[in-house]
Amino acid sequence: CRGSDRPYHCNQNHSGSCKNEQIRRIPWHCRSRWKPPYLLEKALMSKKSFVLIALIPFLFLMGCTASPEKTKAPDLILTGLHNETLDTSTLDKPVFYIFWATWCPYCKEDLPLIEELYTDYQDQIHFIALNVTHQDLVSKVREYIDDNEMQMPVYLDMDGAVSTQFRVSATPTVVVVDQDGYVMENNLGAIGTEGIEAYKTLFEKLIETDEAL
């Protein structure tokens, strides 16, 4: 406590009064915060405290190494450019979603690379190009598909509901769902050639797992 230059020890009797005259010189506002040293020593030397202290490193490691719970992908009814519908709950293979927009420069760079992925893996992976149509125009989507001869299936997020369910905040965003319907990847930003190679590696693992089932 402020103003005290040495520790004070007190042995109390049953009435609560202090036997040590020295403690009486401690200001009352200090006594409420004063903790007798022998209580701390007693607590540290107790077996229970020793066990708890010994367990702290193990509890810390368990907390750091615990794997996060998997997130189940939502079941969706998607609508395409020609009013065709797709029920994602019926899909029996891994799914690759790419959320994109016609005005997004990174999307324009990545979509041709994803088209190559689609050509190579369309038999083992479901590809869904989801245009964020609530921030785009259907006419622009049609124009882009025609101009770039896009073969990957394109669906429209007219009201932003799909983007909300996948927590998509910007484009491009890639979401990969495994064959059991759990989200494996949810990546925002440009993909590039290195990213494409990483997805190829992921696809091979998914295909290998699917074939082993």
mmCIF file with all atom_site columns, C-alpha atoms in Angstrom:
data_model
loop_
_atom_site.group_PDB
_atom_site.id
_atom_site.type_symbol
_atom_site.label_atom_id
_atom_site.label_alt_id
_atom_site.label_comp_id
_atom_site.label_asym_id
_atom_site.label_entity_id
_atom_site.label_seq_id
_atom_site.pdbx_PDB_ins_code
_atom_site.Cartn_x
_atom_site.Cartn_y
_atom_site.Cartn_z
_atom_site.occupancy
_atom_site.B_iso_or_equiv
_atom_site.pdbx_formal_charge
_atom_site.auth_seq_id
_atom_site.auth_comp_id
_atom_site.auth_asym_id
_atom_site.auth_atom_id
_atom_site.pdbx_PDB_model_num
ATOM 1   C CA . CYS A 1 1   ? 0.000   0.000   0.000   1.00 0.00 ? 1   CYS A CA 1
ATOM 2   C CA . ARG A 1 2   ? 1.164   3.560   -0.641  1.00 0.00 ? 2   ARG A CA 1
ATOM 3   C CA . GLY A 1 3   ? 3.105   4.973   2.238   1.00 0.00 ? 3   GLY A CA 1
ATOM 4   C CA . SER A 1 4   ? 4.155   1.612   3.712   1.00 0.00 ? 4   SER A CA 1
ATOM 5   C CA . ASP A 1 5   ? 7.839   0.774   3.495   1.00 0.00 ? 5   ASP A CA 1
ATOM 6   C CA . ARG A 1 6   ? 7.766   -2.790  4.866   1.00 0.00 ? 6   ARG A CA 1
ATOM 7   C CA . PRO A 1 7   ? 5.424   -5.776  4.880   1.00 0.00 ? 7   PRO A CA 1
ATOM 8   C CA . TYR A 1 8   ? 3.139   -6.200  7.851   1.00 0.00 ? 8   TYR A CA 1
ATOM 9   C CA . HIS A 1 9   ? 2.175   -9.491  9.448   1.00 0.00 ? 9   HIS A CA 1
ATOM 10  C CA . CYS A 1 10  ? -0.807  -9.968  11.644  1.00 0.00 ? 10  CYS A CA 1
ATOM 11  C CA . ASN A 1 11  ? -2.011  -12.838 13.810  1.00 0.00 ? 11  ASN A CA 1
ATOM 12  C CA . GLN A 1 12  ? -5.677  -12.410 14.530  1.00 0.00 ? 12  GLN A CA 1
ATOM 13  C CA . ASN A 1 13  ? -7.507  -13.769 17.556  1.00 0.00 ? 13  ASN A CA 1
ATOM 14  C CA . HIS A 1 14  ? -11.064 -15.056 17.456  1.00 0.00 ? 14  HIS A CA 1
ATOM 15  C CA . SER A 1 15  ? -12.515 -11.585 17.933  1.00 0.00 ? 15  SER A CA 1
ATOM 16  C CA . GLY A 1 16  ? -10.795 -10.383 14.780  1.00 0.00 ? 16  GLY A CA 1
ATOM 17  C CA . SER A 1 17  ? -8.548  -7.886  16.540  1.00 0.00 ? 17  SER A CA 1
ATOM 18  C CA . CYS A 1 18  ? -4.872  -7.729  15.685  1.00 0.00 ? 18  CYS A CA 1
ATOM 19  C CA . LYS A 1 19  ? -2.308  -8.965  18.212  1.00 0.00 ? 19  LYS A CA 1
ATOM 20  C CA . ASN A 1 20  ? 0.542   -7.273  16.424  1.00 0.00 ? 20  ASN A CA 1
ATOM 21  C CA . GLU A 1 21  ? 0.609   -3.630  17.416  1.00 0.00 ? 21  GLU A CA 1
ATOM 22  C CA . GLN A 1 22  ? 2.476   -2.747  14.249  1.00 0.00 ? 22  GLN A CA 1
ATOM 23  C CA . ILE A 1 23  ? -0.460  -3.616  12.008  1.00 0.00 ? 23  ILE A CA 1
ATOM 24  C CA . ARG A 1 24  ? -2.575  -0.982  13.728  1.00 0.00 ? 24  ARG A CA 1
ATOM 25  C CA . ARG A 1 25  ? -0.479  1.725   12.111  1.00 0.00 ? 25  ARG A CA 1
ATOM 26  C CA . ILE A 1 26  ? -1.608  0.635   8.638   1.00 0.00 ? 26  ILE A CA 1
ATOM 27  C CA . PRO A 1 27  ? -4.211  3.111   7.297   1.00 0.00 ? 27  PRO A CA 1
ATOM 28  C CA . TRP A 1 28  ? -7.708  1.604   7.076   1.00 0.00 ? 28  TRP A CA 1
ATOM 29  C CA . HIS A 1 29  ? -7.934  2.217   3.319   1.00 0.00 ? 29  HIS A CA 1
ATOM 30  C CA . CYS A 1 30  ? -4.813  0.034   2.920   1.00 0.00 ? 30  CYS A CA 1
ATOM 31  C CA . ARG A 1 31  ? -5.945  -2.853  5.105   1.00 0.00 ? 31  ARG A CA 1
ATOM 32  C CA . SER A 1 32  ? -8.738  -3.845  2.686   1.00 0.00 ? 32  SER A CA 1
ATOM 33  C CA . ARG A 1 33  ? -6.155  -4.564  -0.029  1.00 0.00 ? 33  ARG A CA 1
ATOM 34  C CA . TRP A 1 34  ? -3.539  -6.160  2.246   1.00 0.00 ? 34  TRP A CA 1
ATOM 35  C CA . LYS A 1 35  ? -3.016  -9.914  1.781   1.00 0.00 ? 35  LYS A CA 1
ATOM 36  C CA . PRO A 1 36  ? -1.074  -11.846 4.435   1.00 0.00 ? 36  PRO A CA 1
ATOM 37  C CA . PRO A 1 37  ? 1.942   -13.492 2.786   1.00 0.00 ? 37  PRO A CA 1
ATOM 38  C CA . TYR A 1 38  ? 1.478   -16.759 4.659   1.00 0.00 ? 38  TYR A CA 1
ATOM 39  C CA . LEU A 1 39  ? -1.865  -17.403 2.883   1.00 0.00 ? 39  LEU A CA 1
ATOM 40  C CA . LEU A 1 40  ? -0.218  -17.154 -0.532  1.00 0.00 ? 40  LEU A CA 1
ATOM 41  C CA . GLU A 1 41  ? 2.571   -19.455 0.583   1.00 0.00 ? 41  GLU A CA 1
ATOM 42  C CA . LYS A 1 42  ? 0.039   -21.941 1.916   1.00 0.00 ? 42  LYS A CA 1
ATOM 43  C CA . ALA A 1 43  ? -1.934  -21.924 -1.348  1.00 0.00 ? 43  ALA A CA 1
ATOM 44  C CA . LEU A 1 44  ? 1.125   -22.474 -3.490  1.00 0.00 ? 44  LEU A CA 1
ATOM 45  C CA . MET A 1 45  ? 2.321   -25.347 -1.349  1.00 0.00 ? 45  MET A CA 1
ATOM 46  C CA . SER A 1 46  ? -1.003  -27.151 -1.337  1.00 0.00 ? 46  SER A CA 1
ATOM 47  C CA . LYS A 1 47  ? -1.271  -30.299 -3.422  1.00 0.00 ? 47  LYS A CA 1
ATOM 48  C CA . LYS A 1 48  ? -4.286  -29.043 -5.365  1.00 0.00 ? 48  LYS A CA 1
ATOM 49  C CA . SER A 1 49  ? -2.489  -25.898 -6.462  1.00 0.00 ? 49  SER A CA 1
ATOM 50  C CA . PHE A 1 50  ? 0.553   -27.931 -7.464  1.00 0.00 ? 50  PHE A CA 1
ATOM 51  C CA . VAL A 1 51  ? -1.583  -30.224 -9.647  1.00 0.00 ? 51  VAL A CA 1
ATOM 52  C CA . LEU A 1 52  ? -3.351  -27.287 -11.310 1.00 0.00 ? 52  LEU A CA 1
ATOM 53  C CA . ILE A 1 53  ? -0.081  -25.494 -12.018 1.00 0.00 ? 53  ILE A CA 1
ATOM 54  C CA . ALA A 1 54  ? 1.407   -28.673 -13.473 1.00 0.00 ? 54  ALA A CA 1
ATOM 55  C CA . LEU A 1 55  ? -1.594  -29.091 -15.784 1.00 0.00 ? 55  LEU A CA 1
ATOM 56  C CA . ILE A 1 56  ? -1.458  -25.574 -17.237 1.00 0.00 ? 56  ILE A CA 1
ATOM 57  C CA . PRO A 1 57  ? 1.044   -26.393 -20.058 1.00 0.00 ? 57  PRO A CA 1
ATOM 58  C CA . PHE A 1 58  ? -0.982  -29.438 -21.101 1.00 0.00 ? 58  PHE A CA 1
ATOM 59  C CA . LEU A 1 59  ? -4.253  -27.500 -21.115 1.00 0.00 ? 59  LEU A CA 1
ATOM 60  C CA . PHE A 1 60  ? -2.585  -24.770 -23.157 1.00 0.00 ? 60  PHE A CA 1
ATOM 61  C CA . LEU A 1 61  ? -1.347  -27.267 -25.742 1.00 0.00 ? 61  LEU A CA 1
ATOM 62  C CA . MET A 1 62  ? -4.752  -28.915 -25.964 1.00 0.00 ? 62  MET A CA 1
ATOM 63  C CA . GLY A 1 63  ? -6.345  -25.560 -26.650 1.00 0.00 ? 63  GLY A CA 1
ATOM 64  C CA . CYS A 1 64  ? -3.799  -24.701 -29.339 1.00 0.00 ? 64  CYS A CA 1
ATOM 65  C CA . THR A 1 65  ? -3.938  -28.024 -31.168 1.00 0.00 ? 65  THR A CA 1
ATOM 66  C CA . ALA A 1 66  ? -7.695  -28.553 -31.112 1.00 0.00 ? 66  ALA A CA 1
ATOM 67  C CA . SER A 1 67  ? -8.979  -28.651 -34.678 1.00 0.00 ? 67  SER A CA 1
ATOM 68  C CA . PRO A 1 68  ? -11.905 -26.342 -35.530 1.00 0.00 ? 68  PRO A CA 1
ATOM 69  C CA . GLU A 1 69  ? -15.299 -27.849 -36.183 1.00 0.00 ? 69  GLU A CA 1
ATOM 70  C CA . LYS A 1 70  ? -16.259 -28.349 -39.818 1.00 0.00 ? 70  LYS A CA 1
ATOM 71  C CA . THR A 1 71  ? -18.903 -26.089 -41.315 1.00 0.00 ? 71  THR A CA 1
ATOM 72  C CA . LYS A 1 72  ? -21.715 -27.728 -43.238 1.00 0.00 ? 72  LYS A CA 1
ATOM 73  C CA . ALA A 1 73  ? -22.415 -26.067 -46.562 1.00 0.00 ? 73  ALA A CA 1
ATOM 74  C CA . PRO A 1 74  ? -26.013 -24.881 -47.019 1.00 0.00 ? 74  PRO A CA 1
ATOM 75  C CA . ASP A 1 75  ? -28.346 -26.724 -49.374 1.00 0.00 ? 75  ASP A CA 1
ATOM 76  C CA . LEU A 1 76  ? -29.219 -24.383 -52.221 1.00 0.00 ? 76  LEU A CA 1
ATOM 77  C CA . ILE A 1 77  ? -31.640 -24.145 -55.124 1.00 0.00 ? 77  ILE A CA 1
ATOM 78  C CA . LEU A 1 78  ? -29.714 -22.237 -57.786 1.00 0.00 ? 78  LEU A CA 1
ATOM 79  C CA . THR A 1 79  ? -31.134 -20.641 -60.911 1.00 0.00 ? 79  THR A CA 1
ATOM 80  C CA . GLY A 1 80  ? -29.232 -20.432 -64.174 1.00 0.00 ? 80  GLY A CA 1
ATOM 81  C CA . LEU A 1 81  ? -29.344 -18.015 -67.084 1.00 0.00 ? 81  LEU A CA 1
ATOM 82  C CA . HIS A 1 82  ? -32.101 -19.996 -68.811 1.00 0.00 ? 82  HIS A CA 1
ATOM 83  C CA . ASN A 1 83  ? -34.153 -20.491 -65.635 1.00 0.00 ? 83  ASN A CA 1
ATOM 84  C CA . GLU A 1 84  ? -32.758 -23.995 -65.143 1.00 0.00 ? 84  GLU A CA 1
ATOM 85  C CA . THR A 1 85  ? -32.452 -24.980 -61.500 1.00 0.00 ? 85  THR A CA 1
ATOM 86  C CA . LEU A 1 86  ? -29.870 -26.933 -59.546 1.00 0.00 ? 86  LEU A CA 1
ATOM 87  C CA . ASP A 1 87  ? -30.482 -28.502 -56.144 1.00 0.00 ? 87  ASP A CA 1
ATOM 88  C CA . THR A 1 88  ? -27.055 -28.702 -54.517 1.00 0.00 ? 88  THR A CA 1
ATOM 89  C CA . SER A 1 89  ? -28.289 -31.277 -51.983 1.00 0.00 ? 89  SER A CA 1
ATOM 90  C CA . THR A 1 90  ? -28.395 -33.823 -54.817 1.00 0.00 ? 90  THR A CA 1
ATOM 91  C CA . LEU A 1 91  ? -24.731 -33.373 -55.770 1.00 0.00 ? 91  LEU A CA 1
ATOM 92  C CA . ASP A 1 92  ? -22.620 -36.422 -54.954 1.00 0.00 ? 92  ASP A CA 1
ATOM 93  C CA . LYS A 1 93  ? -19.197 -34.993 -55.774 1.00 0.00 ? 93  LYS A CA 1
ATOM 94  C CA . PRO A 1 94  ? -17.051 -32.170 -54.380 1.00 0.00 ? 94  PRO A CA 1
ATOM 95  C CA . VAL A 1 95  ? -18.171 -28.698 -55.440 1.00 0.00 ? 95  VAL A CA 1
ATOM 96  C CA . PHE A 1 96  ? -16.062 -25.742 -56.555 1.00 0.00 ? 96  PHE A CA 1
ATOM 97  C CA . TYR A 1 97  ? -17.884 -22.397 -56.286 1.00 0.00 ? 97  TYR A CA 1
ATOM 98  C CA . ILE A 1 98  ? -16.458 -19.254 -57.816 1.00 0.00 ? 98  ILE A CA 1
ATOM 99  C CA . PHE A 1 99  ? -18.301 -16.027 -56.930 1.00 0.00 ? 99  PHE A CA 1
ATOM 100 C CA . TRP A 1 100 ? -17.641 -13.450 -59.628 1.00 0.00 ? 100 TRP A CA 1
ATOM 101 C CA . ALA A 1 101 ? -18.838 -10.270 -61.346 1.00 0.00 ? 101 ALA A CA 1
ATOM 102 C CA . THR A 1 102 ? -18.406 -8.892  -64.866 1.00 0.00 ? 102 THR A CA 1
ATOM 103 C CA . TRP A 1 103 ? -16.956 -5.624  -63.498 1.00 0.00 ? 103 TRP A CA 1
ATOM 104 C CA . CYS A 1 104 ? -14.359 -7.385  -61.323 1.00 0.00 ? 104 CYS A CA 1
ATOM 105 C CA . PRO A 1 105 ? -10.854 -7.164  -62.893 1.00 0.00 ? 105 PRO A CA 1
ATOM 106 C CA . TYR A 1 106 ? -9.445  -10.053 -60.835 1.00 0.00 ? 106 TYR A CA 1
ATOM 107 C CA . CYS A 1 107 ? -12.382 -12.230 -61.882 1.00 0.00 ? 107 CYS A CA 1
ATOM 108 C CA . LYS A 1 108 ? -11.608 -11.540 -65.526 1.00 0.00 ? 108 LYS A CA 1
ATOM 109 C CA . GLU A 1 109 ? -8.025  -12.672 -64.956 1.00 0.00 ? 109 GLU A CA 1
ATOM 110 C CA . ASP A 1 110 ? -8.943  -15.803 -63.007 1.00 0.00 ? 110 ASP A CA 1
ATOM 111 C CA . LEU A 1 111 ? -11.971 -17.100 -64.912 1.00 0.00 ? 111 LEU A CA 1
ATOM 112 C CA . PRO A 1 112 ? -9.951  -18.300 -67.945 1.00 0.00 ? 112 PRO A CA 1
ATOM 113 C CA . LEU A 1 113 ? -7.677  -20.228 -65.544 1.00 0.00 ? 113 LEU A CA 1
ATOM 114 C CA . ILE A 1 114 ? -10.703 -21.726 -63.803 1.00 0.00 ? 114 ILE A CA 1
ATOM 115 C CA . GLU A 1 115 ? -12.085 -22.678 -67.209 1.00 0.00 ? 115 GLU A CA 1
ATOM 116 C CA . GLU A 1 116 ? -8.986  -24.811 -67.687 1.00 0.00 ? 116 GLU A CA 1
ATOM 117 C CA . LEU A 1 117 ? -9.626  -26.439 -64.309 1.00 0.00 ? 117 LEU A CA 1
ATOM 118 C CA . TYR A 1 118 ? -13.190 -27.124 -65.394 1.00 0.00 ? 118 TYR A CA 1
ATOM 119 C CA . THR A 1 119 ? -11.980 -28.758 -68.611 1.00 0.00 ? 119 THR A CA 1
ATOM 120 C CA . ASP A 1 120 ? -9.623  -31.046 -66.696 1.00 0.00 ? 120 ASP A CA 1
ATOM 121 C CA . TYR A 1 121 ? -11.798 -31.939 -63.678 1.00 0.00 ? 121 TYR A CA 1
ATOM 122 C CA . GLN A 1 122 ? -15.442 -31.531 -64.709 1.00 0.00 ? 122 GLN A CA 1
ATOM 123 C CA . ASP A 1 123 ? -16.041 -35.287 -64.435 1.00 0.00 ? 123 ASP A CA 1
ATOM 124 C CA . GLN A 1 124 ? -14.804 -35.465 -60.834 1.00 0.00 ? 124 GLN A CA 1
ATOM 125 C CA . ILE A 1 125 ? -15.691 -32.002 -59.463 1.00 0.00 ? 125 ILE A CA 1
ATOM 126 C CA . HIS A 1 126 ? -18.897 -29.962 -59.778 1.00 0.00 ? 126 HIS A CA 1
ATOM 127 C CA . PHE A 1 127 ? -18.063 -26.435 -60.940 1.00 0.00 ? 127 PHE A CA 1
ATOM 128 C CA . ILE A 1 128 ? -20.513 -23.613 -60.204 1.00 0.00 ? 128 ILE A CA 1
ATOM 129 C CA . ALA A 1 129 ? -19.779 -20.075 -61.382 1.00 0.00 ? 129 ALA A CA 1
ATOM 130 C CA . LEU A 1 130 ? -22.037 -17.906 -59.232 1.00 0.00 ? 130 LEU A CA 1
ATOM 131 C CA . ASN A 1 131 ? -22.469 -14.404 -60.543 1.00 0.00 ? 131 ASN A CA 1
ATOM 132 C CA . VAL A 1 132 ? -23.264 -11.862 -57.838 1.00 0.00 ? 132 VAL A CA 1
ATOM 133 C CA . THR A 1 133 ? -26.167 -10.609 -59.921 1.00 0.00 ? 133 THR A CA 1
ATOM 134 C CA . HIS A 1 134 ? -27.530 -8.425  -57.119 1.00 0.00 ? 134 HIS A CA 1
ATOM 135 C CA . GLN A 1 135 ? -24.472 -6.272  -57.886 1.00 0.00 ? 135 GLN A CA 1
ATOM 136 C CA . ASP A 1 136 ? -24.344 -6.969  -61.617 1.00 0.00 ? 136 ASP A CA 1
ATOM 137 C CA . LEU A 1 137 ? -26.594 -7.112  -64.680 1.00 0.00 ? 137 LEU A CA 1
ATOM 138 C CA . VAL A 1 138 ? -27.917 -10.248 -66.394 1.00 0.00 ? 138 VAL A CA 1
ATOM 139 C CA . SER A 1 139 ? -27.297 -8.632  -69.767 1.00 0.00 ? 139 SER A CA 1
ATOM 140 C CA . LYS A 1 140 ? -23.643 -8.099  -68.838 1.00 0.00 ? 140 LYS A CA 1
ATOM 141 C CA . VAL A 1 141 ? -23.371 -11.717 -67.702 1.00 0.00 ? 141 VAL A CA 1
ATOM 142 C CA . ARG A 1 142 ? -24.743 -12.995 -71.019 1.00 0.00 ? 142 ARG A CA 1
ATOM 143 C CA . GLU A 1 143 ? -22.391 -10.702 -72.927 1.00 0.00 ? 143 GLU A CA 1
ATOM 144 C CA . TYR A 1 144 ? -19.367 -11.903 -70.961 1.00 0.00 ? 144 TYR A CA 1
ATOM 145 C CA . ILE A 1 145 ? -20.230 -15.586 -71.462 1.00 0.00 ? 145 ILE A CA 1
ATOM 146 C CA . ASP A 1 146 ? -20.712 -15.129 -75.195 1.00 0.00 ? 146 ASP A CA 1
ATOM 147 C CA . ASP A 1 147 ? -17.579 -13.032 -75.699 1.00 0.00 ? 147 ASP A CA 1
ATOM 148 C CA . ASN A 1 148 ? -15.373 -15.463 -73.761 1.00 0.00 ? 148 ASN A CA 1
ATOM 149 C CA . GLU A 1 149 ? -17.092 -18.683 -74.862 1.00 0.00 ? 149 GLU A CA 1
ATOM 150 C CA . MET A 1 150 ? -17.436 -19.678 -71.246 1.00 0.00 ? 150 MET A CA 1
ATOM 151 C CA . GLN A 1 151 ? -18.335 -23.368 -70.810 1.00 0.00 ? 151 GLN A CA 1
ATOM 152 C CA . MET A 1 152 ? -18.495 -23.588 -67.024 1.00 0.00 ? 152 MET A CA 1
ATOM 153 C CA . PRO A 1 153 ? -22.081 -23.671 -65.651 1.00 0.00 ? 153 PRO A CA 1
ATOM 154 C CA . VAL A 1 154 ? -23.176 -20.187 -64.584 1.00 0.00 ? 154 VAL A CA 1
ATOM 155 C CA . TYR A 1 155 ? -25.821 -19.480 -61.951 1.00 0.00 ? 155 TYR A CA 1
ATOM 156 C CA . LEU A 1 156 ? -27.229 -16.210 -60.683 1.00 0.00 ? 156 LEU A CA 1
ATOM 157 C CA . ASP A 1 157 ? -27.339 -14.861 -57.134 1.00 0.00 ? 157 ASP A CA 1
ATOM 158 C CA . MET A 1 158 ? -30.149 -12.432 -57.849 1.00 0.00 ? 158 MET A CA 1
ATOM 159 C CA . ASP A 1 159 ? -30.857 -11.266 -54.300 1.00 0.00 ? 159 ASP A CA 1
ATOM 160 C CA . GLY A 1 160 ? -27.506 -11.918 -52.635 1.00 0.00 ? 160 GLY A CA 1
ATOM 161 C CA . ALA A 1 161 ? -28.905 -14.754 -50.488 1.00 0.00 ? 161 ALA A CA 1
ATOM 162 C CA . VAL A 1 162 ? -26.279 -17.282 -51.597 1.00 0.00 ? 162 VAL A CA 1
ATOM 163 C CA . SER A 1 163 ? -23.460 -14.806 -51.021 1.00 0.00 ? 163 SER A CA 1
ATOM 164 C CA . THR A 1 164 ? -24.795 -14.152 -47.532 1.00 0.00 ? 164 THR A CA 1
ATOM 165 C CA . GLN A 1 165 ? -25.001 -17.844 -46.663 1.00 0.00 ? 165 GLN A CA 1
ATOM 166 C CA . PHE A 1 166 ? -21.375 -18.351 -47.714 1.00 0.00 ? 166 PHE A CA 1
ATOM 167 C CA . ARG A 1 167 ? -20.326 -15.037 -46.117 1.00 0.00 ? 167 ARG A CA 1
ATOM 168 C CA . VAL A 1 168 ? -18.995 -13.688 -49.399 1.00 0.00 ? 168 VAL A CA 1
ATOM 169 C CA . SER A 1 169 ? -18.008 -10.055 -48.984 1.00 0.00 ? 169 SER A CA 1
ATOM 170 C CA . ALA A 1 170 ? -16.151 -9.438  -52.251 1.00 0.00 ? 170 ALA A CA 1
ATOM 171 C CA . THR A 1 171 ? -15.164 -11.037 -55.551 1.00 0.00 ? 171 THR A CA 1
ATOM 172 C CA . PRO A 1 172 ? -13.549 -13.244 -56.558 1.00 0.00 ? 172 PRO A CA 1
ATOM 173 C CA . THR A 1 173 ? -14.270 -15.706 -53.745 1.00 0.00 ? 173 THR A CA 1
ATOM 174 C CA . VAL A 1 174 ? -13.742 -19.448 -54.042 1.00 0.00 ? 174 VAL A CA 1
ATOM 175 C CA . VAL A 1 175 ? -15.596 -21.957 -51.868 1.00 0.00 ? 175 VAL A CA 1
ATOM 176 C CA . VAL A 1 176 ? -14.725 -25.651 -52.023 1.00 0.00 ? 176 VAL A CA 1
ATOM 177 C CA . VAL A 1 177 ? -17.117 -28.200 -50.526 1.00 0.00 ? 177 VAL A CA 1
ATOM 178 C CA . ASP A 1 178 ? -16.105 -31.823 -50.074 1.00 0.00 ? 178 ASP A CA 1
ATOM 179 C CA . GLN A 1 179 ? -18.177 -34.858 -51.052 1.00 0.00 ? 179 GLN A CA 1
ATOM 180 C CA . ASP A 1 180 ? -19.729 -34.972 -47.569 1.00 0.00 ? 180 ASP A CA 1
ATOM 181 C CA . GLY A 1 181 ? -21.011 -31.428 -47.866 1.00 0.00 ? 181 GLY A CA 1
ATOM 182 C CA . TYR A 1 182 ? -18.485 -29.693 -45.598 1.00 0.00 ? 182 TYR A CA 1
ATOM 183 C CA . VAL A 1 183 ? -16.725 -26.441 -46.495 1.00 0.00 ? 183 VAL A CA 1
ATOM 184 C CA . MET A 1 184 ? -13.005 -27.043 -47.005 1.00 0.00 ? 184 MET A CA 1
ATOM 185 C CA . GLU A 1 185 ? -11.943 -23.696 -48.446 1.00 0.00 ? 185 GLU A CA 1
ATOM 186 C CA . ASN A 1 186 ? -13.412 -20.192 -48.415 1.00 0.00 ? 186 ASN A CA 1
ATOM 187 C CA . ASN A 1 187 ? -10.851 -17.921 -50.042 1.00 0.00 ? 187 ASN A CA 1
ATOM 188 C CA . LEU A 1 188 ? -11.212 -14.291 -50.995 1.00 0.00 ? 188 LEU A CA 1
ATOM 189 C CA . GLY A 1 189 ? -9.000  -12.634 -53.591 1.00 0.00 ? 189 GLY A CA 1
ATOM 190 C CA . ALA A 1 190 ? -7.197  -13.244 -56.845 1.00 0.00 ? 190 ALA A CA 1
ATOM 191 C CA . ILE A 1 191 ? -6.169  -16.835 -57.510 1.00 0.00 ? 191 ILE A CA 1
ATOM 192 C CA . GLY A 1 192 ? -3.414  -16.647 -60.108 1.00 0.00 ? 192 GLY A CA 1
ATOM 193 C CA . THR A 1 193 ? -1.411  -19.558 -61.489 1.00 0.00 ? 193 THR A CA 1
ATOM 194 C CA . GLU A 1 194 ? -0.023  -20.566 -58.097 1.00 0.00 ? 194 GLU A CA 1
ATOM 195 C CA . GLY A 1 195 ? -3.510  -20.732 -56.658 1.00 0.00 ? 195 GLY A CA 1
ATOM 196 C CA . ILE A 1 196 ? -4.672  -22.864 -59.582 1.00 0.00 ? 196 ILE A CA 1
ATOM 197 C CA . GLU A 1 197 ? -1.879  -25.345 -58.919 1.00 0.00 ? 197 GLU A CA 1
ATOM 198 C CA . ALA A 1 198 ? -2.891  -25.463 -55.248 1.00 0.00 ? 198 ALA A CA 1
ATOM 199 C CA . TYR A 1 199 ? -6.479  -26.259 -56.227 1.00 0.00 ? 199 TYR A CA 1
ATOM 200 C CA . LYS A 1 200 ? -5.267  -29.015 -58.544 1.00 0.00 ? 200 LYS A CA 1
ATOM 201 C CA . THR A 1 201 ? -3.483  -30.609 -55.584 1.00 0.00 ? 201 THR A CA 1
ATOM 202 C CA . LEU A 1 202 ? -6.623  -30.272 -53.483 1.00 0.00 ? 202 LEU A CA 1
ATOM 203 C CA . PHE A 1 203 ? -8.761  -31.801 -56.229 1.00 0.00 ? 203 PHE A CA 1
ATOM 204 C CA . GLU A 1 204 ? -6.463  -34.810 -56.497 1.00 0.00 ? 204 GLU A CA 1
ATOM 205 C CA . LYS A 1 205 ? -6.804  -35.418 -52.752 1.00 0.00 ? 205 LYS A CA 1
ATOM 206 C CA . LEU A 1 206 ? -10.580 -35.104 -52.931 1.00 0.00 ? 206 LEU A CA 1
ATOM 207 C CA . ILE A 1 207 ? -10.776 -37.466 -55.871 1.00 0.00 ? 207 ILE A CA 1
ATOM 208 C CA . GLU A 1 208 ? -8.528  -39.981 -54.134 1.00 0.00 ? 208 GLU A CA 1
ATOM 209 C CA . THR A 1 209 ? -10.691 -39.828 -51.009 1.00 0.00 ? 209 THR A CA 1
ATOM 210 C CA . ASP A 1 210 ? -13.879 -40.150 -53.055 1.00 0.00 ? 210 ASP A CA 1
ATOM 211 C CA . GLU A 1 211 ? -12.573 -43.212 -54.902 1.00 0.00 ? 211 GLU A CA 1
ATOM 212 C CA . ALA A 1 212 ? -11.522 -44.853 -51.639 1.00 0.00 ? 212 ALA A CA 1
ATOM 213 C CA . LEU A 1 213 ? -15.064 -44.670 -50.252 1.00 0.00 ? 213 LEU A CA 1
#
